[in-house]
mmCIF file of C-alpha atoms in Angstrom:
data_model
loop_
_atom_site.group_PDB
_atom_site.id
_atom_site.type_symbol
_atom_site.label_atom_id
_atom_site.label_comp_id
_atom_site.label_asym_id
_atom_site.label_seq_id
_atom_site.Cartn_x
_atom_site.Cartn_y
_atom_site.Cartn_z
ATOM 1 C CA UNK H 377 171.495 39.771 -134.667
ATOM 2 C CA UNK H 378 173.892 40.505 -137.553
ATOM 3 C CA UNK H 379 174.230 38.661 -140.894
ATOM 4 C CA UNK H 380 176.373 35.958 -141.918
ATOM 5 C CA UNK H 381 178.237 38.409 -143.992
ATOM 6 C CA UNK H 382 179.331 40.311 -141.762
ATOM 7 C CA UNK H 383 181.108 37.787 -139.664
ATOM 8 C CA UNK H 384 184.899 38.342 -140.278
ATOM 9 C CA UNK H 385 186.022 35.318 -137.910
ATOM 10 C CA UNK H 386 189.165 34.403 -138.965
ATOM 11 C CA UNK H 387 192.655 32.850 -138.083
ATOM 12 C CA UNK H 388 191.606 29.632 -136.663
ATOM 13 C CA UNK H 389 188.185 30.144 -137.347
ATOM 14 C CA UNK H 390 185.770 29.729 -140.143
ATOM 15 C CA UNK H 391 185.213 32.664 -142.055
ATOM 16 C CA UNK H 392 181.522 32.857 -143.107
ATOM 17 C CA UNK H 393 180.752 34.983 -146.293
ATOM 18 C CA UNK H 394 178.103 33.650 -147.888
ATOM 19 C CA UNK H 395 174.948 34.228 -146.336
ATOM 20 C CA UNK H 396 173.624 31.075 -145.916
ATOM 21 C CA UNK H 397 173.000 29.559 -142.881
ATOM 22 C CA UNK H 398 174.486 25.677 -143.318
ATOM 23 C CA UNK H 399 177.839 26.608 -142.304
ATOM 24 C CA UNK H 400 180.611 24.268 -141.350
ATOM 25 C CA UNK H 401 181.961 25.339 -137.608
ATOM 26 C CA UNK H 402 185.320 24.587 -136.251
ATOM 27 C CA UNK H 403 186.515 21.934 -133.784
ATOM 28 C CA UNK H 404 186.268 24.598 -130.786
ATOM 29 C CA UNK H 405 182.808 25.456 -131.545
ATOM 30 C CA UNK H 406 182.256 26.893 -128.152
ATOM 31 C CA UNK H 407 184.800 29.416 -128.554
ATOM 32 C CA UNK H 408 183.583 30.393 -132.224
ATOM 33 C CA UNK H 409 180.045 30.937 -130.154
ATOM 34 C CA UNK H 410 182.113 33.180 -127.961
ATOM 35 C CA UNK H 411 183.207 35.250 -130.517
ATOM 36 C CA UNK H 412 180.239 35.706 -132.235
ATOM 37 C CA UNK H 413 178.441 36.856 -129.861
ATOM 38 C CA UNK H 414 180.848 39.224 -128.342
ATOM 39 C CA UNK H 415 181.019 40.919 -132.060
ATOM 40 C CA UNK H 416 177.037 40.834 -131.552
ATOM 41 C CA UNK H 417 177.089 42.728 -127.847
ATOM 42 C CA UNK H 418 180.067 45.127 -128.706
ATOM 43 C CA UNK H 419 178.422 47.042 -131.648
ATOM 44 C CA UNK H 420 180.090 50.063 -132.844
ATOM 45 C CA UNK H 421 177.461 52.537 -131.410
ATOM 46 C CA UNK H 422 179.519 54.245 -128.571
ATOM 47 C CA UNK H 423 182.584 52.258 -128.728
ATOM 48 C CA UNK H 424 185.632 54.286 -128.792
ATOM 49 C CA UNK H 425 188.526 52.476 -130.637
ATOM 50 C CA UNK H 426 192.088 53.246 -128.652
ATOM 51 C CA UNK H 427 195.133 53.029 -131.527
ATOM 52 C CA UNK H 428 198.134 52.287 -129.882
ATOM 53 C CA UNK H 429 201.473 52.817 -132.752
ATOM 54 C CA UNK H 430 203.601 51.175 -131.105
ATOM 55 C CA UNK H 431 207.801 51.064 -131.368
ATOM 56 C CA UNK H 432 209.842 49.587 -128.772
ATOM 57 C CA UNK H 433 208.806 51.240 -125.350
ATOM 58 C CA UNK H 434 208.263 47.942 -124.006
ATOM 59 C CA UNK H 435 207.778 48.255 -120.353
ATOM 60 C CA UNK H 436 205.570 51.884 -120.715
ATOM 61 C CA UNK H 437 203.600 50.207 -123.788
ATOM 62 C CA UNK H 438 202.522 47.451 -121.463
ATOM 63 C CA UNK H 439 201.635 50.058 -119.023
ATOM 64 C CA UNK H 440 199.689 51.635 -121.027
ATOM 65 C CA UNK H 441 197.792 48.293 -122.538
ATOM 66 C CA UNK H 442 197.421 46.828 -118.770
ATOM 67 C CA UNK H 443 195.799 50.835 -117.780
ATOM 68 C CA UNK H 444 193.104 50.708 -120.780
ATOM 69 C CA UNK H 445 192.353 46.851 -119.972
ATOM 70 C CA UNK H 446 191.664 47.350 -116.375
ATOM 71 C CA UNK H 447 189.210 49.879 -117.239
ATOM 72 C CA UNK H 448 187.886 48.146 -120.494
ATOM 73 C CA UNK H 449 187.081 44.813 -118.546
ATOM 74 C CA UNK H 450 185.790 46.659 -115.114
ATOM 75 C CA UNK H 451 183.496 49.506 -116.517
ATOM 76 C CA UNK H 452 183.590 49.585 -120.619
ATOM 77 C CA UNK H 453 183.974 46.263 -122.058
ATOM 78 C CA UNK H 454 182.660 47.665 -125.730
ATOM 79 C CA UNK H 455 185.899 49.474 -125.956
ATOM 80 C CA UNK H 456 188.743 48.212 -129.163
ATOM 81 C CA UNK H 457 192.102 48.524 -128.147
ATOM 82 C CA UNK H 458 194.573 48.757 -131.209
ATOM 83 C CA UNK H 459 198.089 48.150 -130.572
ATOM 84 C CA UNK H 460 200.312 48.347 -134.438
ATOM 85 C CA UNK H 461 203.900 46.961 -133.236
ATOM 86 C CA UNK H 462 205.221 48.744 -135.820
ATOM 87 C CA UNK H 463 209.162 47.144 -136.259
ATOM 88 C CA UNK H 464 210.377 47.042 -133.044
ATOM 89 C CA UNK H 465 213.884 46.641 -132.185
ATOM 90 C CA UNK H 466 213.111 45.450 -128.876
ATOM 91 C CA UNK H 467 211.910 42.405 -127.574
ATOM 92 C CA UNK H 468 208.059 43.085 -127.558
ATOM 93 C CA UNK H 469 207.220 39.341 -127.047
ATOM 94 C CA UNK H 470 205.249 40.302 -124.159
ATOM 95 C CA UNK H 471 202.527 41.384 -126.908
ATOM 96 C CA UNK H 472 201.126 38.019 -127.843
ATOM 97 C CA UNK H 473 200.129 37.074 -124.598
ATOM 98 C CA UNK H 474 197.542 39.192 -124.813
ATOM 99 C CA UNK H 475 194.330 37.610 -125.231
ATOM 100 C CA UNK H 476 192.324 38.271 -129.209
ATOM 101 C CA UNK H 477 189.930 39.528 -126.805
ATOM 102 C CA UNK H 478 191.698 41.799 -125.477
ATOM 103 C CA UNK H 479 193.468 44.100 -127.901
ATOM 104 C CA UNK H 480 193.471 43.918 -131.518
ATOM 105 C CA UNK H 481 197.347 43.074 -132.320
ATOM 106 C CA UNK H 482 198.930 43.466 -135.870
ATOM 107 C CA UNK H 483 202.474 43.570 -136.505
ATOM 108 C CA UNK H 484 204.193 45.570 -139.411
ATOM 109 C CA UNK H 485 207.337 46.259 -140.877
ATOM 110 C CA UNK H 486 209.186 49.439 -139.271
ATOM 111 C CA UNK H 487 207.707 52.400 -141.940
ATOM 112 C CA UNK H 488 207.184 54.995 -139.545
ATOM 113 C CA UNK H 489 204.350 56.536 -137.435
ATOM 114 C CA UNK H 490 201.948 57.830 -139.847
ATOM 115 C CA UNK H 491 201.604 54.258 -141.657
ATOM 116 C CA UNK H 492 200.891 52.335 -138.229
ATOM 117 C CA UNK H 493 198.279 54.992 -137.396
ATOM 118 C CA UNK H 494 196.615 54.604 -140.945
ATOM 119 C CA UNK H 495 196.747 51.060 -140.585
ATOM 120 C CA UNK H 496 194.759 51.303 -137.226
ATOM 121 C CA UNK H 497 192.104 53.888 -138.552
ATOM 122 C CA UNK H 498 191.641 51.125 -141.407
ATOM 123 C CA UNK H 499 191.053 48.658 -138.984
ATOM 124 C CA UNK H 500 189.205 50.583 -135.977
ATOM 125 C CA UNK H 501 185.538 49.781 -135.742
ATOM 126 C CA UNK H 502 184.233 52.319 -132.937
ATOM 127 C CA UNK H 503 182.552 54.990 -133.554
ATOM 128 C CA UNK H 504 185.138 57.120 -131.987
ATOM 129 C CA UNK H 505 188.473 57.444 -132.388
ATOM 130 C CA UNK H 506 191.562 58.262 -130.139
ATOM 131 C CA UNK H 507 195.680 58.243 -130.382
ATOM 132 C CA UNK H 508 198.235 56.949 -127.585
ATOM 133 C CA UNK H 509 201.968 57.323 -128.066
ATOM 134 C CA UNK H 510 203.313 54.574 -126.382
ATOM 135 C CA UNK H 511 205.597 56.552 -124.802
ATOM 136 C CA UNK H 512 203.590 58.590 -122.957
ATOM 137 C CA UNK H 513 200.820 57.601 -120.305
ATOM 138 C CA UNK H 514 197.407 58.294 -119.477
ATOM 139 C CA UNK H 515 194.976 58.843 -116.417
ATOM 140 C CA UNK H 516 193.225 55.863 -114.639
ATOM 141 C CA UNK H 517 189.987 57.464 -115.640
ATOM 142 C CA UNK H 518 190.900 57.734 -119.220
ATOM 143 C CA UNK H 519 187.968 55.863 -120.814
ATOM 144 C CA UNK H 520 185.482 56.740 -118.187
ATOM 145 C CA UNK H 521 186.260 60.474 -119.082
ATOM 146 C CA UNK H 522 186.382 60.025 -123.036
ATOM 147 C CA UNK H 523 182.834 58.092 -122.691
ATOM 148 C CA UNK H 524 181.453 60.475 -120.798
ATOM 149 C CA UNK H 525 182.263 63.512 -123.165
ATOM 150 C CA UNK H 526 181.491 61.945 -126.075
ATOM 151 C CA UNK H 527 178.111 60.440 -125.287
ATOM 152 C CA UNK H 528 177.219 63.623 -123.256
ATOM 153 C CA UNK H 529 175.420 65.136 -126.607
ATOM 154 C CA UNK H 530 173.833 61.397 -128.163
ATOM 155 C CA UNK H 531 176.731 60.990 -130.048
ATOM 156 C CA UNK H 532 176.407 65.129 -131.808
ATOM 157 C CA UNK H 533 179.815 66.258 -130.719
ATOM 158 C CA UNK H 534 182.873 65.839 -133.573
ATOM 159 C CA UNK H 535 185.211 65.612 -131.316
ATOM 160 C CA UNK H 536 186.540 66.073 -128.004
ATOM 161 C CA UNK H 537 189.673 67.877 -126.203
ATOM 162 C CA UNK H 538 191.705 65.976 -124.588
ATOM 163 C CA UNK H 539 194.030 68.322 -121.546
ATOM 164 C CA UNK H 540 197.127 66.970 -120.713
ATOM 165 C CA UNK H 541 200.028 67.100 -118.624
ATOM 166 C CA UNK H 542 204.031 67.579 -119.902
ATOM 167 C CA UNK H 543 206.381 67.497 -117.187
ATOM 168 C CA UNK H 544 203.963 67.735 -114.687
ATOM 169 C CA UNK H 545 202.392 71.010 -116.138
ATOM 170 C CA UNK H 546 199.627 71.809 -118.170
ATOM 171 C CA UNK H 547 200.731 72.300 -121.871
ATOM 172 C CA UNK H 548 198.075 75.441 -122.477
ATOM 173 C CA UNK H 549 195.591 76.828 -120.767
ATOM 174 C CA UNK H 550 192.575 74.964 -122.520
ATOM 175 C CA UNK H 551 190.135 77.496 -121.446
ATOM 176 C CA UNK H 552 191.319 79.728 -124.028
ATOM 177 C CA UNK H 553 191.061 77.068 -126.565
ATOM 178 C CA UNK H 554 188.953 78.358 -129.758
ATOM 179 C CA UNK H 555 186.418 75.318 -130.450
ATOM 180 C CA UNK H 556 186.105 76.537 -133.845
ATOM 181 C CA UNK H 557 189.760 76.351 -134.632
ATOM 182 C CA UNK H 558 191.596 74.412 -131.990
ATOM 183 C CA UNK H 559 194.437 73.089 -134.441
ATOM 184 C CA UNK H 560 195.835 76.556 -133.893
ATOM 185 C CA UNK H 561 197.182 75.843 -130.641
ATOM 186 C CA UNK H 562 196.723 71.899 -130.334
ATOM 187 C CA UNK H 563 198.901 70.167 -133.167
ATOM 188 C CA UNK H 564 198.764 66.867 -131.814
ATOM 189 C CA UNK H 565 196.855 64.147 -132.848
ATOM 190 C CA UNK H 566 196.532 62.416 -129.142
ATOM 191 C CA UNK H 567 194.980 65.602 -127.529
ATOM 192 C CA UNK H 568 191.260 64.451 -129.423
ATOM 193 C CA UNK H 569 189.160 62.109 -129.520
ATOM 194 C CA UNK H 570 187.279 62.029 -132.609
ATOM 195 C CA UNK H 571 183.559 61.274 -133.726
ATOM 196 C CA UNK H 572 184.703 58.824 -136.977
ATOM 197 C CA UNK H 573 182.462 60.497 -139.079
ATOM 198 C CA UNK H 574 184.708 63.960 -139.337
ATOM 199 C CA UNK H 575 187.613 61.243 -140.529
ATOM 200 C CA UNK H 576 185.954 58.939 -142.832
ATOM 201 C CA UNK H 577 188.754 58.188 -145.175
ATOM 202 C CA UNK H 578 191.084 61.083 -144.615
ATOM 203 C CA UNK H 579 194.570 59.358 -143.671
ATOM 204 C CA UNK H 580 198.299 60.547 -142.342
ATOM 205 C CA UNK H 581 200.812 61.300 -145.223
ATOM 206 C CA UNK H 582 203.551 58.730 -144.801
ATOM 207 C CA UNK H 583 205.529 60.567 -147.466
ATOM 208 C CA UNK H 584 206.163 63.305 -144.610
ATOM 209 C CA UNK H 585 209.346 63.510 -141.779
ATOM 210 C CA UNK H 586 207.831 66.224 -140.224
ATOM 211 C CA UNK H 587 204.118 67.931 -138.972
ATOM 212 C CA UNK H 588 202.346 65.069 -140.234
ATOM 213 C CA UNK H 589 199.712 65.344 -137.082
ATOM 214 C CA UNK H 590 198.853 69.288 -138.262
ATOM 215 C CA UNK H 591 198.605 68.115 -141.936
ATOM 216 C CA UNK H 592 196.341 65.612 -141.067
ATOM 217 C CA UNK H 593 194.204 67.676 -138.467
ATOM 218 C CA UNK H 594 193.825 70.459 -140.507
ATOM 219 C CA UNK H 595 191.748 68.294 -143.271
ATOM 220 C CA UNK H 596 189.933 66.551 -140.132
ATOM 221 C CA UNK H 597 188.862 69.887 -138.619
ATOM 222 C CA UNK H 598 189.607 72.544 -141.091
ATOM 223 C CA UNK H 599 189.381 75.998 -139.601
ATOM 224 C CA UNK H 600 186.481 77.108 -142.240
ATOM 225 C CA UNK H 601 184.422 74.012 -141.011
ATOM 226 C CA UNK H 602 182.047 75.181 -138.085
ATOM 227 C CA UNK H 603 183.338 72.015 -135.947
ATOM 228 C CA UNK H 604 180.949 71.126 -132.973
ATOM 229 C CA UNK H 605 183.535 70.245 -130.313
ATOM 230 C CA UNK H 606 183.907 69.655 -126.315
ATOM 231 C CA UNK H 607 186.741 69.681 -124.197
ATOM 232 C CA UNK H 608 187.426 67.846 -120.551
ATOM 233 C CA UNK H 609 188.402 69.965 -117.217
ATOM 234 C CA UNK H 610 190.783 67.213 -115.898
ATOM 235 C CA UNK H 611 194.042 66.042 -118.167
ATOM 236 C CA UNK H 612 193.987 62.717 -118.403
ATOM 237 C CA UNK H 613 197.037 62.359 -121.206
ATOM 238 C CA UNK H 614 200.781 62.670 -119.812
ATOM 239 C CA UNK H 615 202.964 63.566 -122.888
ATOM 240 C CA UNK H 616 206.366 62.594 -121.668
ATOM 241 C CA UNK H 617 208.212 65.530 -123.398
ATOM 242 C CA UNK H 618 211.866 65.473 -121.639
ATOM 243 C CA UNK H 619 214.468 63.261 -123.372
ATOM 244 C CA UNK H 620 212.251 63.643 -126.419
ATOM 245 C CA UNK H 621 214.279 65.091 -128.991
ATOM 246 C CA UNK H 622 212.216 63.531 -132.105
ATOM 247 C CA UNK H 623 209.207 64.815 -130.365
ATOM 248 C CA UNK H 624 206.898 67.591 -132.213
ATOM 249 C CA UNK H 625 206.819 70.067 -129.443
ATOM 250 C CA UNK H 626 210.943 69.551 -129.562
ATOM 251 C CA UNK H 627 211.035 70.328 -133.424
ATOM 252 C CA UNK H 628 208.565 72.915 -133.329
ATOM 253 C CA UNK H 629 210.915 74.611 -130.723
ATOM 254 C CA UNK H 630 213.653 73.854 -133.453
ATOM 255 C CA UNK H 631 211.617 75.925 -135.526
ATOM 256 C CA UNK H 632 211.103 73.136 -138.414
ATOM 257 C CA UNK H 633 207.710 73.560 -138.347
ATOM 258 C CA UNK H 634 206.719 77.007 -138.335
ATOM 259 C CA UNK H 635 205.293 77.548 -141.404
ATOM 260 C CA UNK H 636 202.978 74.243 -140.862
ATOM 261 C CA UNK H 637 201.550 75.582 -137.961
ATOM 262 C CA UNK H 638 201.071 79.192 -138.790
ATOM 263 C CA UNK H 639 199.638 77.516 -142.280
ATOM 264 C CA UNK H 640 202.577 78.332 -144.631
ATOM 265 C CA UNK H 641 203.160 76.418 -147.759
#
């Protein structure tokens, strides 16, 4: 169903670029059959791609990782889990046992959050698109929610609002929310999920310390963009905000960034 060209099999695999069909297929050809046709039954359409920057945390990232598998492999198998160990000082061995199958592992030198989460939009495939911190948590019906917004409208909404919980209360009352301009009073990149199309190749600023989620959402949905959006009823995202201190919602309290928020240069 899909080209030799675009088969990308690699690390112990062949990798097959030139469209030709006389091809030369590893040892373990059962396994390369395997792959390819997973990459055949998981197309894009309606996959939502889960990117997971990820610095120490161990134990909550693997709670996080075990909560999206057990609903990837039981109801929505077409959904890419992206974890981007991203210089960990702990020991985050536990990573590679996870099957290729599984999540989509890559491993980079510690240069902060915005780098690991362009590295995972370069790399995501679904055609929609969602944060985790990995230290914070998420609802058991996570994906099942997500899907359900998102594929509610055939794929027409840009993105999606995701309510959560901080220390066991609602951070805003999200039936206030303004659709049209929701970066106003949600300045985080993990409370969407996004239709890739309003991203295409807009990426985080690693150059900055601080607001880099409102810098990047405001060029994702700018506020003089009429933005066709949804938002959930039930929270399904936990941001763990106590103990915190390098947290946005900390630093924004701080006052540091104000003027990003009210749209100060």
């Amino acid at each position: 169903g899909i080209s030799f060209s675009e088969h990308k099999i690699t690390k112990s695999y062949t990798l097959i670029a030139d469209e030709t069909d006389d091809i030369d297929y590893p040892s373990d050809y059962e396994n390369f059959k395997k792959r390819v046709e997973n990459k055949v039954k998981n197309s894009t359409k309606n996959c939502i791609s889960v990117i997971i920057p990820c610095y120490n945390n161990a134990e909550n990232t693997k709670k996080i990782i075990d909560k999206l598998l057990y609903q990837k492999t039981h109801y929505y198998p077409e959904t890419e889990i992206i974890v981007i160990e991203n210089g960990s000082t702990e020991d985050m061995s536990f990573l590679e046992q996870y099957d290729l199958h599984q999540i989509v592992l890559k491993h980079e030198n510690e240069t902060g959050v915005s780098h690991a989460r362009n590295v995972g939009l370069d790399i995501a495939h679904g055609e929609y698109i969602t944060f985790i911190d990995n230290d914070d948590d998420i609802a058991d019906n996570y994906l099942h929610l997500l899907y359900q917004a998102m594929r509610e409208s055939n794929s027409q909404y840009d993105f999606c609002i995701i309510p959560s919980y901080s220390d066991n209360q609602l951070i805003k009352n999200y039936n206030d929310i303004d659709l049209t301009n929701p970066v106003k009073d949600l300045w985080s990149v993990w409370h969407y999920c996004y239709n890739r199309r309003i991203i295409g190749n807009i990426r985080f600023n690693e150059n900055l310390n601080v607001a880099e989620d409102i810098e990047w959402l405001r060029q994702v949905l700018p506020e003089n963009k009429v933005n066709n959006g949804t938002k959930l009823i039930t929270p399904i995202y936990y941001y763990k905000w106590a103990n915190n201190e390098n947290s946005l919602s900390h630093r924004f309290n701080r006052k540091e960034i104000t003027k990003y928020r009210n749209g100060d240069k």
